[in-house]
Structure formats: structure tokens, C-alpha cells
PDB file of C-alpha atoms in Angstrom:
ATOM      1  CA  MET G   7     -56.468 -72.297  32.128  1.00 41.00           C
ATOM      2  CA  LEU G   8     -54.471 -69.230  33.203  1.00 38.00           C
ATOM      3  CA  GLY G   9     -56.408 -69.124  36.455  1.00 41.00           C
ATOM      4  CA  VAL G  10     -55.321 -72.679  37.236  1.00 36.00           C
ATOM      5  CA  LEU G  11     -51.705 -71.786  36.418  1.00 36.00           C
ATOM      6  CA  TYR G  12     -51.969 -68.786  38.718  1.00 35.00           C
ATOM      7  CA  LEU G  13     -53.032 -70.968  41.655  1.00 34.00           C
ATOM      8  CA  LEU G  14     -50.270 -73.500  40.987  1.00 34.00           C
ATOM      9  CA  MET G  15     -47.486 -70.910  40.704  1.00 35.00           C
ATOM     10  CA  PRO G  16     -45.121 -70.562  43.687  1.00 34.00           C
ATOM     11  CA  ALA G  17     -45.202 -67.276  45.570  1.00 33.00           C
ATOM     12  CA  HIS G  18     -41.785 -66.195  44.266  1.00 32.00           C
ATOM     13  CA  ALA G  19     -39.691 -67.025  41.224  1.00 33.00           C
ATOM     14  CA  PHE G  20     -36.259 -65.885  40.127  1.00 36.00           C
ATOM     15  CA  ALA G  21     -35.963 -63.159  37.514  1.00 44.00           C
ATOM     16  CA  GLN G  22     -34.436 -63.233  34.050  1.00 57.00           C
ATOM     17  CA  ARG G  23     -32.283 -60.150  34.737  1.00 70.00           C
ATOM     18  CA  PRO G  24     -29.749 -59.203  37.384  1.00 70.00           C
ATOM     19  CA  PHE G  25     -31.500 -55.800  37.656  1.00 68.00           C
ATOM     20  CA  LEU G  26     -35.097 -54.846  38.406  1.00 64.00           C
ATOM     21  CA  GLN G  27     -36.764 -52.863  35.631  1.00 68.00           C
ATOM     22  CA  TYR G  28     -40.375 -52.547  34.523  1.00 68.00           C
ATOM     23  CA  ASP G  29     -40.297 -53.173  30.772  1.00 78.00           C
ATOM     24  CA  GLN G  30     -43.029 -51.577  28.639  1.00 80.00           C
ATOM     25  CA  LEU G  31     -41.948 -53.143  25.317  1.00 90.00           C
ATOM     26  CA  TYR G  32     -43.250 -56.429  23.822  1.00 90.00           C
ATOM     27  CA  ARG G  33     -46.290 -56.337  26.130  1.00 87.00           C
ATOM     28  CA  GLY G  34     -49.374 -55.588  24.097  1.00 83.00           C
ATOM     29  CA  GLU G  35     -47.441 -54.094  21.173  1.00 88.00           C
ATOM     30  CA  GLU G  36     -49.347 -54.074  17.890  1.00 88.00           C
ATOM     31  CA  SER G  37     -48.155 -54.202  14.274  1.00 90.00           C
ATOM     32  CA  GLN G  38     -50.840 -51.723  13.242  1.00 88.00           C
ATOM     33  CA  ARG G  39     -51.671 -48.205  14.397  1.00 89.00           C
ATOM     34  CA  GLU G  40     -54.019 -48.135  17.401  1.00 87.00           C
ATOM     35  CA  PHE G  41     -55.126 -44.487  17.172  1.00 87.00           C
ATOM     36  CA  TYR G  42     -56.867 -42.394  14.532  1.00 84.00           C
ATOM     37  CA  GLY G  43     -56.568 -38.669  15.250  1.00 83.00           C
ATOM     38  CA  GLY G  44     -52.840 -38.161  14.830  1.00 89.00           C
ATOM     39  CA  TYR G  45     -51.820 -38.725  18.430  1.00 92.00           C
ATOM     40  CA  ALA G  46     -52.690 -40.755  21.544  1.00 94.00           C
ATOM     41  CA  LEU G  47     -51.867 -40.690  25.264  1.00 95.00           C
ATOM     42  CA  THR G  48     -51.597 -43.933  27.242  1.00 94.00           C
ATOM     43  CA  ALA G  49     -51.242 -44.510  30.983  1.00 94.00           C
ATOM     44  CA  GLU G  50     -50.417 -47.901  32.485  1.00 92.00           C
ATOM     45  CA  VAL G  51     -50.395 -49.002  36.127  1.00 90.00           C
ATOM     46  CA  ALA G  52     -49.030 -52.422  37.130  1.00 85.00           C
ATOM     47  CA  TYR G  53     -48.683 -54.050  40.542  1.00 81.00           C
ATOM     48  CA  ARG G  54     -46.176 -56.698  41.582  1.00 67.00           C
ATOM     49  CA  ASN G  55     -45.436 -58.160  45.019  1.00 59.00           C
ATOM     50  CA  ALA G  56     -42.732 -56.097  46.719  1.00 51.00           C
ATOM     51  CA  GLY G  57     -39.596 -57.972  47.762  1.00 44.00           C
ATOM     52  CA  SER G  58     -35.877 -57.870  48.272  1.00 36.00           C
ATOM     53  CA  LEU G  59     -32.753 -59.191  46.608  1.00 34.00           C
ATOM     54  CA  GLN G  60     -31.332 -61.255  49.443  1.00 34.00           C
ATOM     55  CA  GLY G  61     -33.363 -63.809  51.315  1.00 36.00           C
ATOM     56  CA  GLU G  62     -36.442 -61.573  51.736  1.00 38.00           C
ATOM     57  CA  GLU G  63     -34.711 -60.037  54.777  1.00 38.00           C
ATOM     58  CA  LEU G  64     -33.916 -56.556  53.476  1.00 39.00           C
ATOM     59  CA  GLN G  65     -36.990 -54.755  52.201  1.00 36.00           C
ATOM     60  CA  VAL G  66     -35.355 -51.518  50.982  1.00 41.00           C
ATOM     61  CA  VAL G  67     -34.046 -52.591  47.567  1.00 44.00           C
ATOM     62  CA  GLU G  68     -37.245 -52.222  45.560  1.00 48.00           C
ATOM     63  CA  PRO G  69     -39.816 -50.853  48.034  1.00 50.00           C
ATOM     64  CA  ASN G  70     -42.256 -49.594  45.384  1.00 60.00           C
ATOM     65  CA  PRO G  71     -44.463 -52.452  44.128  1.00 70.00           C
ATOM     66  CA  LEU G  72     -46.139 -50.223  41.521  1.00 75.00           C
ATOM     67  CA  GLY G  73     -45.077 -49.778  37.930  1.00 77.00           C
ATOM     68  CA  LEU G  74     -46.420 -46.545  36.448  1.00 85.00           C
ATOM     69  CA  SER G  75     -45.716 -45.379  32.911  1.00 88.00           C
ATOM     70  CA  PHE G  76     -47.042 -42.929  30.326  1.00 92.00           C
ATOM     71  CA  ARG G  77     -46.748 -43.061  26.554  1.00 94.00           C
ATOM     72  CA  LEU G  78     -47.321 -40.348  23.965  1.00 94.00           C
ATOM     73  CA  ASP G  79     -47.802 -41.540  20.356  1.00 94.00           C
ATOM     74  CA  TYR G  80     -47.645 -39.160  17.394  1.00 95.00           C
ATOM     75  CA  GLN G  81     -48.407 -39.948  13.753  1.00 93.00           C
ATOM     76  CA  PHE G  82     -45.400 -38.497  11.948  1.00 90.00           C
ATOM     77  CA  SER G  83     -46.501 -39.739   8.512  1.00 90.00           C
ATOM     78  CA  LYS G  84     -48.854 -42.258   6.935  1.00 89.00           C
ATOM     79  CA  ARG G  85     -46.575 -45.189   7.836  1.00 92.00           C
ATOM     80  CA  LEU G  86     -44.380 -43.830  10.616  1.00 94.00           C
ATOM     81  CA  ASP G  87     -45.141 -43.133  14.296  1.00 94.00           C
ATOM     82  CA  LEU G  88     -42.956 -41.507  16.933  1.00 95.00           C
ATOM     83  CA  SER G  89     -43.506 -42.316  20.602  1.00 94.00           C
ATOM     84  CA  ALA G  90     -42.077 -41.370  24.000  1.00 94.00           C
ATOM     85  CA  VAL G  91     -42.355 -43.701  27.015  1.00 92.00           C
ATOM     86  CA  VAL G  92     -41.981 -42.222  30.503  1.00 90.00           C
ATOM     87  CA  ASP G  93     -41.335 -44.337  33.599  1.00 84.00           C
ATOM     88  CA  ALA G  94     -42.996 -42.541  36.514  1.00 80.00           C
ATOM     89  CA  ALA G  95     -42.331 -45.062  39.307  1.00 70.00           C
ATOM     90  CA  GLY G  96     -38.561 -45.649  39.154  1.00 60.00           C
ATOM     91  CA  ASN G  97     -36.641 -48.922  39.618  1.00 56.00           C
ATOM     92  CA  SER G  98     -33.157 -50.166  40.427  1.00 54.00           C
ATOM     93  CA  THR G  99     -31.693 -48.480  37.309  1.00 57.00           C
ATOM     94  CA  ARG G 100     -33.429 -45.092  37.716  1.00 58.00           C
ATOM     95  CA  ARG G 101     -35.197 -43.100  40.404  1.00 59.00           C
ATOM     96  CA  GLY G 102     -38.335 -41.068  39.898  1.00 64.00           C
ATOM     97  CA  LEU G 103     -39.739 -39.659  36.681  1.00 75.00           C
ATOM     98  CA  SER G 104     -37.585 -40.424  33.619  1.00 79.00           C
ATOM     99  CA  LEU G 105     -37.865 -40.747  29.855  1.00 87.00           C
ATOM    100  CA  SER G 106     -37.132 -44.442  29.342  1.00 85.00           C
ATOM    101  CA  TRP G 107     -37.706 -44.985  25.585  1.00 91.00           C
ATOM    102  CA  LEU G 108     -38.015 -43.091  22.315  1.00 94.00           C
ATOM    103  CA  VAL G 109     -39.791 -45.327  19.806  1.00 95.00           C
ATOM    104  CA  PHE G 110     -39.896 -45.213  15.987  1.00 95.00           C
ATOM    105  CA  LYS G 111     -42.339 -47.589  14.283  1.00 96.00           C
ATOM    106  CA  TYR G 112     -42.816 -48.154  10.536  1.00 96.00           C
ATOM    107  CA  TYR G 113     -45.960 -49.931   9.264  1.00 94.00           C
ATOM    108  CA  GLU G 114     -46.880 -52.087   6.256  1.00 92.00           C
ATOM    109  CA  HIS G 115     -50.140 -53.984   5.744  1.00 86.00           C
ATOM    110  CA  SER G 116     -52.192 -56.102   3.354  1.00 81.00           C
ATOM    111  CA  ASP G 117     -55.756 -57.408   3.468  1.00 77.00           C
ATOM    112  CA  VAL G 118     -55.214 -60.014   6.213  1.00 80.00           C
ATOM    113  CA  ARG G 119     -51.689 -59.333   7.464  1.00 89.00           C
ATOM    114  CA  SER G 120     -49.859 -56.333   8.884  1.00 92.00           C
ATOM    115  CA  TYR G 121     -46.188 -55.761   9.649  1.00 93.00           C
ATOM    116  CA  ALA G 122     -44.174 -53.249  11.636  1.00 95.00           C
ATOM    117  CA  LEU G 123     -40.498 -52.557  12.177  1.00 96.00           C
ATOM    118  CA  ARG G 124     -39.891 -50.912  15.547  1.00 96.00           C
ATOM    119  CA  LEU G 125     -36.733 -49.202  16.828  1.00 96.00           C
ATOM    120  CA  ALA G 126     -36.567 -48.082  20.476  1.00 95.00           C
ATOM    121  CA  VAL G 127     -33.663 -46.227  22.078  1.00 94.00           C
ATOM    122  CA  ASP G 128     -33.003 -45.295  25.698  1.00 89.00           C
ATOM    123  CA  PRO G 129     -32.142 -41.556  25.596  1.00 86.00           C
ATOM    124  CA  SER G 130     -30.651 -41.349  29.106  1.00 78.00           C
ATOM    125  CA  PHE G 131     -27.007 -40.406  29.551  1.00 67.00           C
ATOM    126  CA  GLY G 132     -24.748 -43.259  30.595  1.00 57.00           C
ATOM    127  CA  GLY G 133     -21.379 -41.529  30.436  1.00 53.00           C
ATOM    128  CA  ARG G 134     -20.461 -43.410  27.248  1.00 57.00           C
ATOM    129  CA  VAL G 135     -20.828 -42.882  23.508  1.00 57.00           C
ATOM    130  CA  GLY G 136     -24.169 -44.099  22.151  1.00 64.00           C
ATOM    131  CA  PHE G 137     -27.468 -45.010  23.796  1.00 79.00           C
ATOM    132  CA  PRO G 138     -27.496 -47.171  26.971  1.00 84.00           C
ATOM    133  CA  GLN G 139     -30.159 -49.433  25.428  1.00 89.00           C
ATOM    134  CA  ILE G 140     -31.166 -50.059  21.807  1.00 93.00           C
ATOM    135  CA  ASP G 141     -34.043 -52.408  20.966  1.00 95.00           C
ATOM    136  CA  ILE G 142     -35.063 -53.390  17.422  1.00 97.00           C
ATOM    137  CA  ALA G 143     -38.080 -55.634  16.796  1.00 96.00           C
ATOM    138  CA  TRP G 144     -40.152 -57.139  13.996  1.00 96.00           C
ATOM    139  CA  LEU G 145     -43.936 -57.288  14.624  1.00 96.00           C
ATOM    140  CA  SER G 146     -46.635 -59.008  12.587  1.00 95.00           C
ATOM    141  CA  SER G 147     -50.361 -59.773  12.864  1.00 94.00           C
ATOM    142  CA  ASN G 148     -52.380 -62.268  10.857  1.00 92.00           C
ATOM    143  CA  LEU G 149     -56.178 -62.550  10.576  1.00 91.00           C
ATOM    144  CA  VAL G 150     -56.857 -66.301  10.802  1.00 90.00           C
ATOM    145  CA  SER G 151     -60.675 -66.018  10.910  1.00 89.00           C
ATOM    146  CA  PRO G 152     -63.306 -63.255  11.171  1.00 87.00           C
ATOM    147  CA  LEU G 153     -63.146 -63.578  14.968  1.00 91.00           C
ATOM    148  CA  ALA G 154     -59.509 -64.475  15.662  1.00 93.00           C
ATOM    149  CA  SER G 155     -56.044 -63.137  14.875  1.00 93.00           C
ATOM    150  CA  THR G 156     -52.459 -63.887  15.865  1.00 94.00           C
ATOM    151  CA  ASN G 157     -49.664 -61.549  16.961  1.00 94.00           C
ATOM    152  CA  PHE G 158     -45.939 -62.237  16.733  1.00 95.00           C
ATOM    153  CA  ALA G 159     -42.882 -60.231  17.779  1.00 95.00           C
ATOM    154  CA  PHE G 160     -39.154 -60.908  17.729  1.00 96.00           C
ATOM    155  CA  GLY G 161     -36.474 -58.493  18.862  1.00 96.00           C
ATOM    156  CA  ILE G 162     -32.902 -58.000  20.040  1.00 96.00           C
ATOM    157  CA  ARG G 163     -31.752 -55.498  22.655  1.00 94.00           C
ATOM    158  CA  ARG G 164     -28.306 -54.173  23.520  1.00 93.00           C
ATOM    159  CA  VAL G 165     -27.979 -53.315  27.210  1.00 89.00           C
ATOM    160  CA  ARG G 166     -25.510 -50.898  28.830  1.00 87.00           C
ATOM    161  CA  LEU G 167     -27.007 -50.126  32.244  1.00 80.00           C
ATOM    162  CA  GLY G 168     -25.792 -49.107  35.676  1.00 78.00           C
ATOM    163  CA  TYR G 169     -27.782 -49.893  38.803  1.00 71.00           C
ATOM    164  CA  GLU G 170     -27.358 -50.079  42.554  1.00 69.00           C
ATOM    165  CA  GLN G 171     -28.636 -52.323  45.332  1.00 67.00           C
ATOM    166  CA  TRP G 172     -28.412 -52.723  49.112  1.00 65.00           C
ATOM    167  CA  VAL G 173     -27.681 -56.249  50.339  1.00 63.00           C
ATOM    168  CA  LEU G 174     -26.577 -57.894  53.551  1.00 60.00           C
ATOM    169  CA  ALA G 175     -22.800 -58.334  53.637  1.00 57.00           C
ATOM    170  CA  GLU G 176     -21.322 -61.803  53.984  1.00 56.00           C
ATOM    171  CA  PRO G 177     -20.997 -62.894  57.647  1.00 52.00           C
ATOM    172  CA  GLY G 178     -17.226 -63.179  57.280  1.00 47.00           C
ATOM    173  CA  LEU G 179     -17.015 -59.500  56.306  1.00 45.00           C
ATOM    174  CA  SER G 180     -18.688 -58.256  59.484  1.00 42.00           C
ATOM    175  CA  THR G 181     -16.948 -55.301  61.067  1.00 40.00           C
ATOM    176  CA  GLY G 182     -18.020 -56.267  64.544  1.00 36.00           C
ATOM    177  CA  PHE G 183     -20.403 -53.368  65.103  1.00 35.00           C
ATOM    178  CA  VAL G 184     -23.628 -54.332  66.868  1.00 35.00           C
ATOM    179  CA  LEU G 185     -26.998 -52.747  66.130  1.00 36.00           C
ATOM    180  CA  HIS G 186     -29.000 -52.485  69.355  1.00 35.00           C
ATOM    181  CA  GLY G 187     -32.769 -52.415  69.635  1.00 36.00           C
ATOM    182  CA  THR G 188     -35.590 -54.540  68.246  1.00 36.00           C
ATOM    183  CA  GLY G 189     -36.277 -55.855  64.778  1.00 37.00           C
ATOM    184  CA  PRO G 190     -34.771 -58.448  62.426  1.00 38.00           C
ATOM    185  CA  PHE G 191     -31.224 -57.051  62.843  1.00 36.00           C
ATOM    186  CA  SER G 192     -31.192 -56.486  66.605  1.00 35.00           C
ATOM    187  CA  SER G 193     -28.232 -57.959  68.516  1.00 36.00           C
ATOM    188  CA  GLN G 194     -26.692 -59.292  65.298  1.00 40.00           C
ATOM    189  CA  ARG G 195     -23.321 -58.530  63.743  1.00 40.00           C
ATOM    190  CA  ASN G 196     -24.500 -57.586  60.268  1.00 49.00           C
ATOM    191  CA  ASN G 197     -23.423 -54.992  57.702  1.00 55.00           C
ATOM    192  CA  LEU G 198     -25.071 -53.361  54.736  1.00 58.00           C
ATOM    193  CA  ASP G 199     -23.237 -53.634  51.441  1.00 64.00           C
ATOM    194  CA  VAL G 200     -23.942 -51.042  48.726  1.00 68.00           C
ATOM    195  CA  ILE G 201     -23.220 -52.584  45.309  1.00 72.00           C
ATOM    196  CA  TYR G 202     -22.920 -50.451  42.160  1.00 77.00           C
ATOM    197  CA  THR G 203     -23.094 -52.611  39.041  1.00 79.00           C
ATOM    198  CA  ARG G 204     -22.555 -52.021  35.334  1.00 83.00           C
ATOM    199  CA  ALA G 205     -24.459 -54.579  33.211  1.00 84.00           C
ATOM    200  CA  LEU G 206     -23.165 -54.957  29.637  1.00 88.00           C
ATOM    201  CA  GLY G 207     -24.896 -57.498  27.429  1.00 90.00           C
ATOM    202  CA  TRP G 208     -27.626 -58.552  25.022  1.00 93.00           C
ATOM    203  CA  GLU G 209     -31.222 -59.729  25.274  1.00 93.00           C
ATOM    204  CA  VAL G 210     -33.492 -61.676  22.910  1.00 95.00           C
ATOM    205  CA  HIS G 211     -37.279 -61.201  23.123  1.00 95.00           C
ATOM    206  CA  MET G 212     -40.144 -63.147  21.545  1.00 95.00           C
ATOM    207  CA  MET G 213     -43.927 -62.924  21.817  1.00 95.00           C
ATOM    208  CA  PHE G 214     -46.767 -64.987  20.337  1.00 96.00           C
ATOM    209  CA  GLY G 215     -50.446 -64.488  21.079  1.00 95.00           C
ATOM    210  CA  TYR G 216     -54.064 -64.968  20.028  1.00 95.00           C
ATOM    211  CA  ASN G 217     -56.819 -62.345  20.021  1.00 95.00           C
ATOM    212  CA  PHE G 218     -60.485 -63.431  20.094  1.00 95.00           C
ATOM    213  CA  ARG G 219     -62.800 -60.639  18.939  1.00 93.00           C
ATOM    214  CA  LEU G 220     -65.886 -59.804  21.002  1.00 93.00           C
ATOM    215  CA  ASP G 221     -67.594 -56.997  19.028  1.00 90.00           C
ATOM    216  CA  PRO G 222     -67.331 -55.019  15.759  1.00 88.00           C
ATOM    217  CA  ALA G 223     -65.359 -52.241  17.513  1.00 87.00           C
ATOM    218  CA  GLY G 224     -62.426 -54.613  17.986  1.00 87.00           C
ATOM    219  CA  SER G 225     -62.818 -55.501  21.668  1.00 93.00           C
ATOM    220  CA  ASN G 226     -61.150 -58.833  22.337  1.00 94.00           C
ATOM    221  CA  ILE G 227     -59.811 -61.354  24.810  1.00 96.00           C
ATOM    222  CA  PHE G 228     -56.092 -61.981  24.339  1.00 96.00           C
ATOM    223  CA  VAL G 229     -53.729 -64.735  25.473  1.00 96.00           C
ATOM    224  CA  SER G 230     -49.994 -64.505  24.813  1.00 95.00           C
ATOM    225  CA  VAL G 231     -46.704 -66.142  25.727  1.00 95.00           C
ATOM    226  CA  LEU G 232     -43.550 -64.035  26.058  1.00 93.00           C
ATOM    227  CA  GLY G 233     -39.990 -65.262  26.287  1.00 92.00           C
ATOM    228  CA  GLN G 234     -36.774 -63.360  26.902  1.00 90.00           C
ATOM    229  CA  ALA G 235     -33.183 -64.318  27.607  1.00 91.00           C
ATOM    230  CA  GLY G 236     -30.132 -62.246  28.455  1.00 90.00           C
ATOM    231  CA  ASN G 237     -26.357 -62.595  28.648  1.00 90.00           C
ATOM    232  CA  TYR G 238     -24.491 -59.915  30.635  1.00 88.00           C
ATOM    233  CA  ASP G 239     -21.038 -59.062  31.904  1.00 88.00           C
ATOM    234  CA  LEU G 240     -21.406 -57.563  35.392  1.00 83.00           C
ATOM    235  CA  LEU G 241     -18.783 -55.228  36.827  1.00 82.00           C
ATOM    236  CA  GLU G 242     -19.571 -54.715  40.523  1.00 76.00           C
ATOM    237  CA  THR G 243     -18.138 -52.165  42.950  1.00 76.00           C
ATOM    238  CA  SER G 244     -19.291 -52.456  46.564  1.00 66.00           C
ATOM    239  CA  TYR G 245     -18.760 -50.240  49.590  1.00 60.00           C
ATOM    240  CA  GLU G 246     -19.108 -52.270  52.767  1.00 55.00           C
ATOM    241  CA  GLN G 247     -20.191 -50.237  55.770  1.00 52.00           C
ATOM    242  CA  PRO G 248     -21.916 -50.744  59.164  1.00 49.00           C
ATOM    243  CA  LEU G 249     -25.693 -50.731  59.383  1.00 47.00           C
ATOM    244  CA  LEU G 250     -27.243 -47.282  59.657  1.00 47.00           C
ATOM    245  CA  GLY G 251     -27.641 -46.460  63.308  1.00 48.00           C
ATOM    246  CA  ALA G 252     -24.711 -48.557  64.512  1.00 46.00           C
ATOM    247  CA  LEU G 253     -22.336 -45.571  64.477  1.00 45.00           C
ATOM    248  CA  ASN G 254     -22.573 -41.886  63.753  1.00 50.00           C
ATOM    249  CA  LEU G 255     -22.452 -40.853  60.075  1.00 49.00           C
ATOM    250  CA  ASP G 256     -18.805 -39.700  60.112  1.00 52.00           C
ATOM    251  CA  ALA G 257     -17.551 -42.958  61.599  1.00 48.00           C
ATOM    252  CA  ALA G 258     -19.593 -45.087  59.207  1.00 47.00           C
ATOM    253  CA  THR G 259     -18.382 -43.099  56.205  1.00 50.00           C
ATOM    254  CA  SER G 260     -14.716 -43.339  57.230  1.00 49.00           C
ATOM    255  CA  PHE G 261     -15.029 -47.121  57.544  1.00 50.00           C
ATOM    256  CA  LYS G 262     -16.162 -47.709  53.928  1.00 55.00           C
ATOM    257  CA  LYS G 263     -14.161 -50.302  52.065  1.00 56.00           C
ATOM    258  CA  GLU G 264     -14.241 -50.537  48.256  1.00 60.00           C
ATOM    259  CA  ILE G 265     -14.390 -53.990  46.643  1.00 61.00           C
ATOM    260  CA  THR G 266     -14.538 -54.527  42.839  1.00 67.00           C
ATOM    261  CA  THR G 267     -15.469 -57.846  41.198  1.00 74.00           C
ATOM    262  CA  SER G 268     -16.686 -59.077  37.804  1.00 77.00           C
ATOM    263  CA  LYS G 269     -18.946 -61.974  36.856  1.00 79.00           C
ATOM    264  CA  ASP G 270     -21.085 -63.353  34.035  1.00 84.00           C
ATOM    265  CA  TYR G 271     -24.862 -63.675  34.139  1.00 84.00           C
ATOM    266  CA  VAL G 272     -27.043 -65.779  31.824  1.00 87.00           C
ATOM    267  CA  GLY G 273     -30.779 -66.009  32.472  1.00 86.00           C
ATOM    268  CA  GLY G 274     -34.192 -66.285  30.865  1.00 88.00           C
ATOM    269  CA  VAL G 275     -37.907 -66.278  31.604  1.00 89.00           C
ATOM    270  CA  ILE G 276     -41.183 -67.354  29.976  1.00 92.00           C
ATOM    271  CA  TRP G 277     -44.294 -65.330  30.769  1.00 91.00           C
ATOM    272  CA  ALA G 278     -47.994 -66.029  30.234  1.00 94.00           C
ATOM    273  CA  ARG G 279     -50.102 -62.906  29.792  1.00 94.00           C
ATOM    274  CA  SER G 280     -53.858 -62.545  29.362  1.00 95.00           C
ATOM    275  CA  GLY G 281     -56.531 -59.880  29.591  1.00 95.00           C
ATOM    276  CA  ILE G 282     -59.372 -58.043  27.864  1.00 95.00           C
ATOM    277  CA  GLU G 283     -59.130 -55.096  25.453  1.00 94.00           C
ATOM    278  CA  PHE G 284     -62.235 -52.919  25.489  1.00 94.00           C
ATOM    279  CA  HIS G 285     -62.219 -50.697  22.364  1.00 92.00           C
ATOM    280  CA  ARG G 286     -64.218 -47.568  21.668  1.00 91.00           C
ATOM    281  CA  PRO G 287     -63.418 -44.852  19.061  1.00 87.00           C
ATOM    282  CA  GLY G 288     -62.095 -42.389  21.645  1.00 90.00           C
ATOM    283  CA  PHE G 289     -60.391 -44.716  24.126  1.00 92.00           C
ATOM    284  CA  LYS G 290     -59.159 -48.222  24.937  1.00 94.00           C
ATOM    285  CA  ILE G 291     -59.037 -49.970  28.345  1.00 96.00           C
ATOM    286  CA  MET G 292     -56.981 -53.119  28.846  1.00 95.00           C
ATOM    287  CA  PRO G 293     -56.812 -54.914  32.228  1.00 96.00           C
ATOM    288  CA  TYR G 294     -54.344 -57.830  32.260  1.00 94.00           C
ATOM    289  CA  ILE G 295     -52.442 -60.348  34.369  1.00 93.00           C
ATOM    290  CA  GLY G 296     -48.897 -61.667  33.805  1.00 90.00           C
ATOM    291  CA  LEU G 297     -47.450 -64.874  35.262  1.00 89.00           C
ATOM    292  CA  PRO G 298     -43.786 -66.026  35.152  1.00 88.00           C
ATOM    293  CA  LEU G 299     -44.099 -69.680  34.108  1.00 90.00           C
ATOM    294  CA  ARG G 300     -40.437 -70.742  33.973  1.00 87.00           C
ATOM    295  CA  GLN G 301     -37.174 -68.958  34.752  1.00 84.00           C
ATOM    296  CA  TRP G 302     -33.447 -69.661  34.566  1.00 85.00           C
ATOM    297  CA  VAL G 303     -30.641 -68.011  36.563  1.00 77.00           C
ATOM    298  CA  PRO G 304     -27.023 -68.828  37.474  1.00 79.00           C
ATOM    299  CA  GLY G 305     -26.667 -71.494  40.119  1.00 72.00           C
ATOM    300  CA  GLU G 306     -24.942 -69.250  42.651  1.00 71.00           C
ATOM    301  CA  GLY G 307     -26.042 -65.987  44.210  1.00 64.00           C
ATOM    302  CA  ASN G 308     -29.298 -64.311  45.234  1.00 67.00           C
ATOM    303  CA  TRP G 309     -30.852 -62.510  42.269  1.00 68.00           C
ATOM    304  CA  PRO G 310     -33.936 -60.278  41.836  1.00 65.00           C
ATOM    305  CA  ARG G 311     -37.254 -62.051  41.518  1.00 62.00           C
ATOM    306  CA  SER G 312     -39.891 -61.755  38.809  1.00 71.00           C
ATOM    307  CA  ARG G 313     -43.332 -61.821  40.339  1.00 75.00           C
ATOM    308  CA  ARG G 314     -46.928 -62.037  39.276  1.00 82.00           C
ATOM    309  CA  GLN G 315     -48.193 -58.777  37.806  1.00 84.00           C
ATOM    310  CA  VAL G 316     -51.655 -57.321  37.408  1.00 90.00           C
ATOM    311  CA  GLY G 317     -52.301 -54.027  35.707  1.00 91.00           C
ATOM    312  CA  VAL G 318     -54.470 -51.864  33.525  1.00 94.00           C
ATOM    313  CA  ARG G 319     -53.679 -49.762  30.472  1.00 94.00           C
ATOM    314  CA  PHE G 320     -55.825 -46.809  29.401  1.00 95.00           C
ATOM    315  CA  MET G 321     -55.418 -45.066  26.030  1.00 94.00           C
ATOM    316  CA  LEU G 322     -57.015 -41.798  24.943  1.00 94.00           C
ATOM    317  CA  ARG G 323     -56.997 -41.533  21.137  1.00 85.00           C
TER     318      ARG G 323
END
């Protein structure tokens, strides 16, 4: 079924956020501990089609199609785990290696059902009091038969993020400088606009999935549906300048013009996600595919695009 959906999906779809960020939460999260020896190390690599923010013409906004992250889990007590998530690929909100989340998870369980309360905070410095992002979620799992179980997650996230992007300036704002040579911008009166944005808002996340067990070790095939929606206030400051190469650096810098605007953004997305978890006592391997099924964005403007993702997660435990 997911293979058919994959073939029917358009090549590009609009994103649920005004900023590009690889999110490691709510994707494969469990309401029970997944490791046994007191700690675990997980690496995850994901691939998405590279693209731009404005008409697929400017390919420098998010040039890296890879998402790469590492996670260290530590058993602090019988019912409490502490984790650190590191983003090693960078995105429009950060560049390079960065600690993206500190995670605290508390567990409860019965014979057929398990629960977890998870708090995640973004420890980066945003120049304001408090954490830039705080995410709190409720997770549960239910054994519906000896070979099948369900997973559910619901969470709310506060977002206080700054990000930047390069876009093509509006034609009416052209400075009249001409870029000579060959390529998509040759002999055209175009400018680059650098936009620095502060996104202040809230997100709601939900996940529901089924796991179908394959062996006594816990290997399974999983199918899940994820939904998230966000409401943000965007404060944008742009510095319009000629394209690089049109003038020397001093002239281009002296021509910068600052423009500040504000706008609202409301968007959402529904994902389908499926894969296989291969469990062994010392490790776990999980290849997966994610498809954006339906997305909502404001009617005006060119926004980042969510794209099909494939990836693999490997845990040493």
C-alpha cells in the first residue's frame, strides 16, 4: 500500500514549517526502554531530495540533502532515562555539528501496556531567557495480540527559533546591476535577498502506528501515521544586495538595504512512515521510508518543501 502511495505522490510538496529542520522526535519513539546495559548509542542517516525555497531556481538554501544525527541514551534510574541528540548535518536553523535536544523520559508499564512521559529541551543559546524549544509528549504502547502492538504519541512544542535563507529578490526591487556570463542568472537583472527570520510559535504533534512482530527477539514491520501542525509569528529582516560577482565586495556591501516585516504562518502536514526493525541483543537496525501525504500552507509566498525521506537507524546497546 505504501509503495503505491509512493508512486502516486508528486515530486514536491509544501512543508508544514517556514523553516527547514530535520526533526528526530516522534519518529520511532518508544514508550519502553530499548536498551539493556545502562546506555546505548544510536546513529541515523536520512536522505531527502535537495531543493530550494523559491521556484527551484536557487539551489544554495539547503544544499545538503542528508540528515545525520547521533543519540546517546543513559539509564539514570529504573524508570528514568537521559538522552542527548546531536545534529551532525546542519539545517536552516543551525550549521554544522550541534547539540539539538536534551531528553528526559520517565517510564511506567503493566502486563500489556506501557507509558512514558518525555520532556525534550533545545539547549542552544537564543539570546533570550529560557530554552529556544521545549517539547513535552505522552507515549503509550498496547499489546493487542501476541504478534501485534500499537504505538501512540501526543505532544506540544514551543518554538523560539532564528533562521536565515537566500532568496531571489522581487523584480521590482532590482538594483539594475547585470550579472554577465552563462547560467540561469546570466543577462538578467536579479538580486539576492538575505532574510533573517525569528519564528515564535507552537506546534502540535501526533503519531499512531502498528508493529507486526516477526521473531521472538522483537523484530517487526511497522506502519505509522504522523501529523503535526504549527502556528508562528515571523519577524523577518532582509538585506537586499546585488548578486555575488556583479560588483566587487565593497560596493555590494555598501549597497545593502535593510527591510523588516512581520507575518503569520499556519501550516500542517500528515506523514506516512514504514520500515523494518531488526532486533538482536547487542544492536538494532531500522531502515525506513517517510512520505508526506497531505500538507497545508498559507496561500501566498514560496515556502520550504517537505520531501520523501529514506533512512536507516542503527543502535548499539
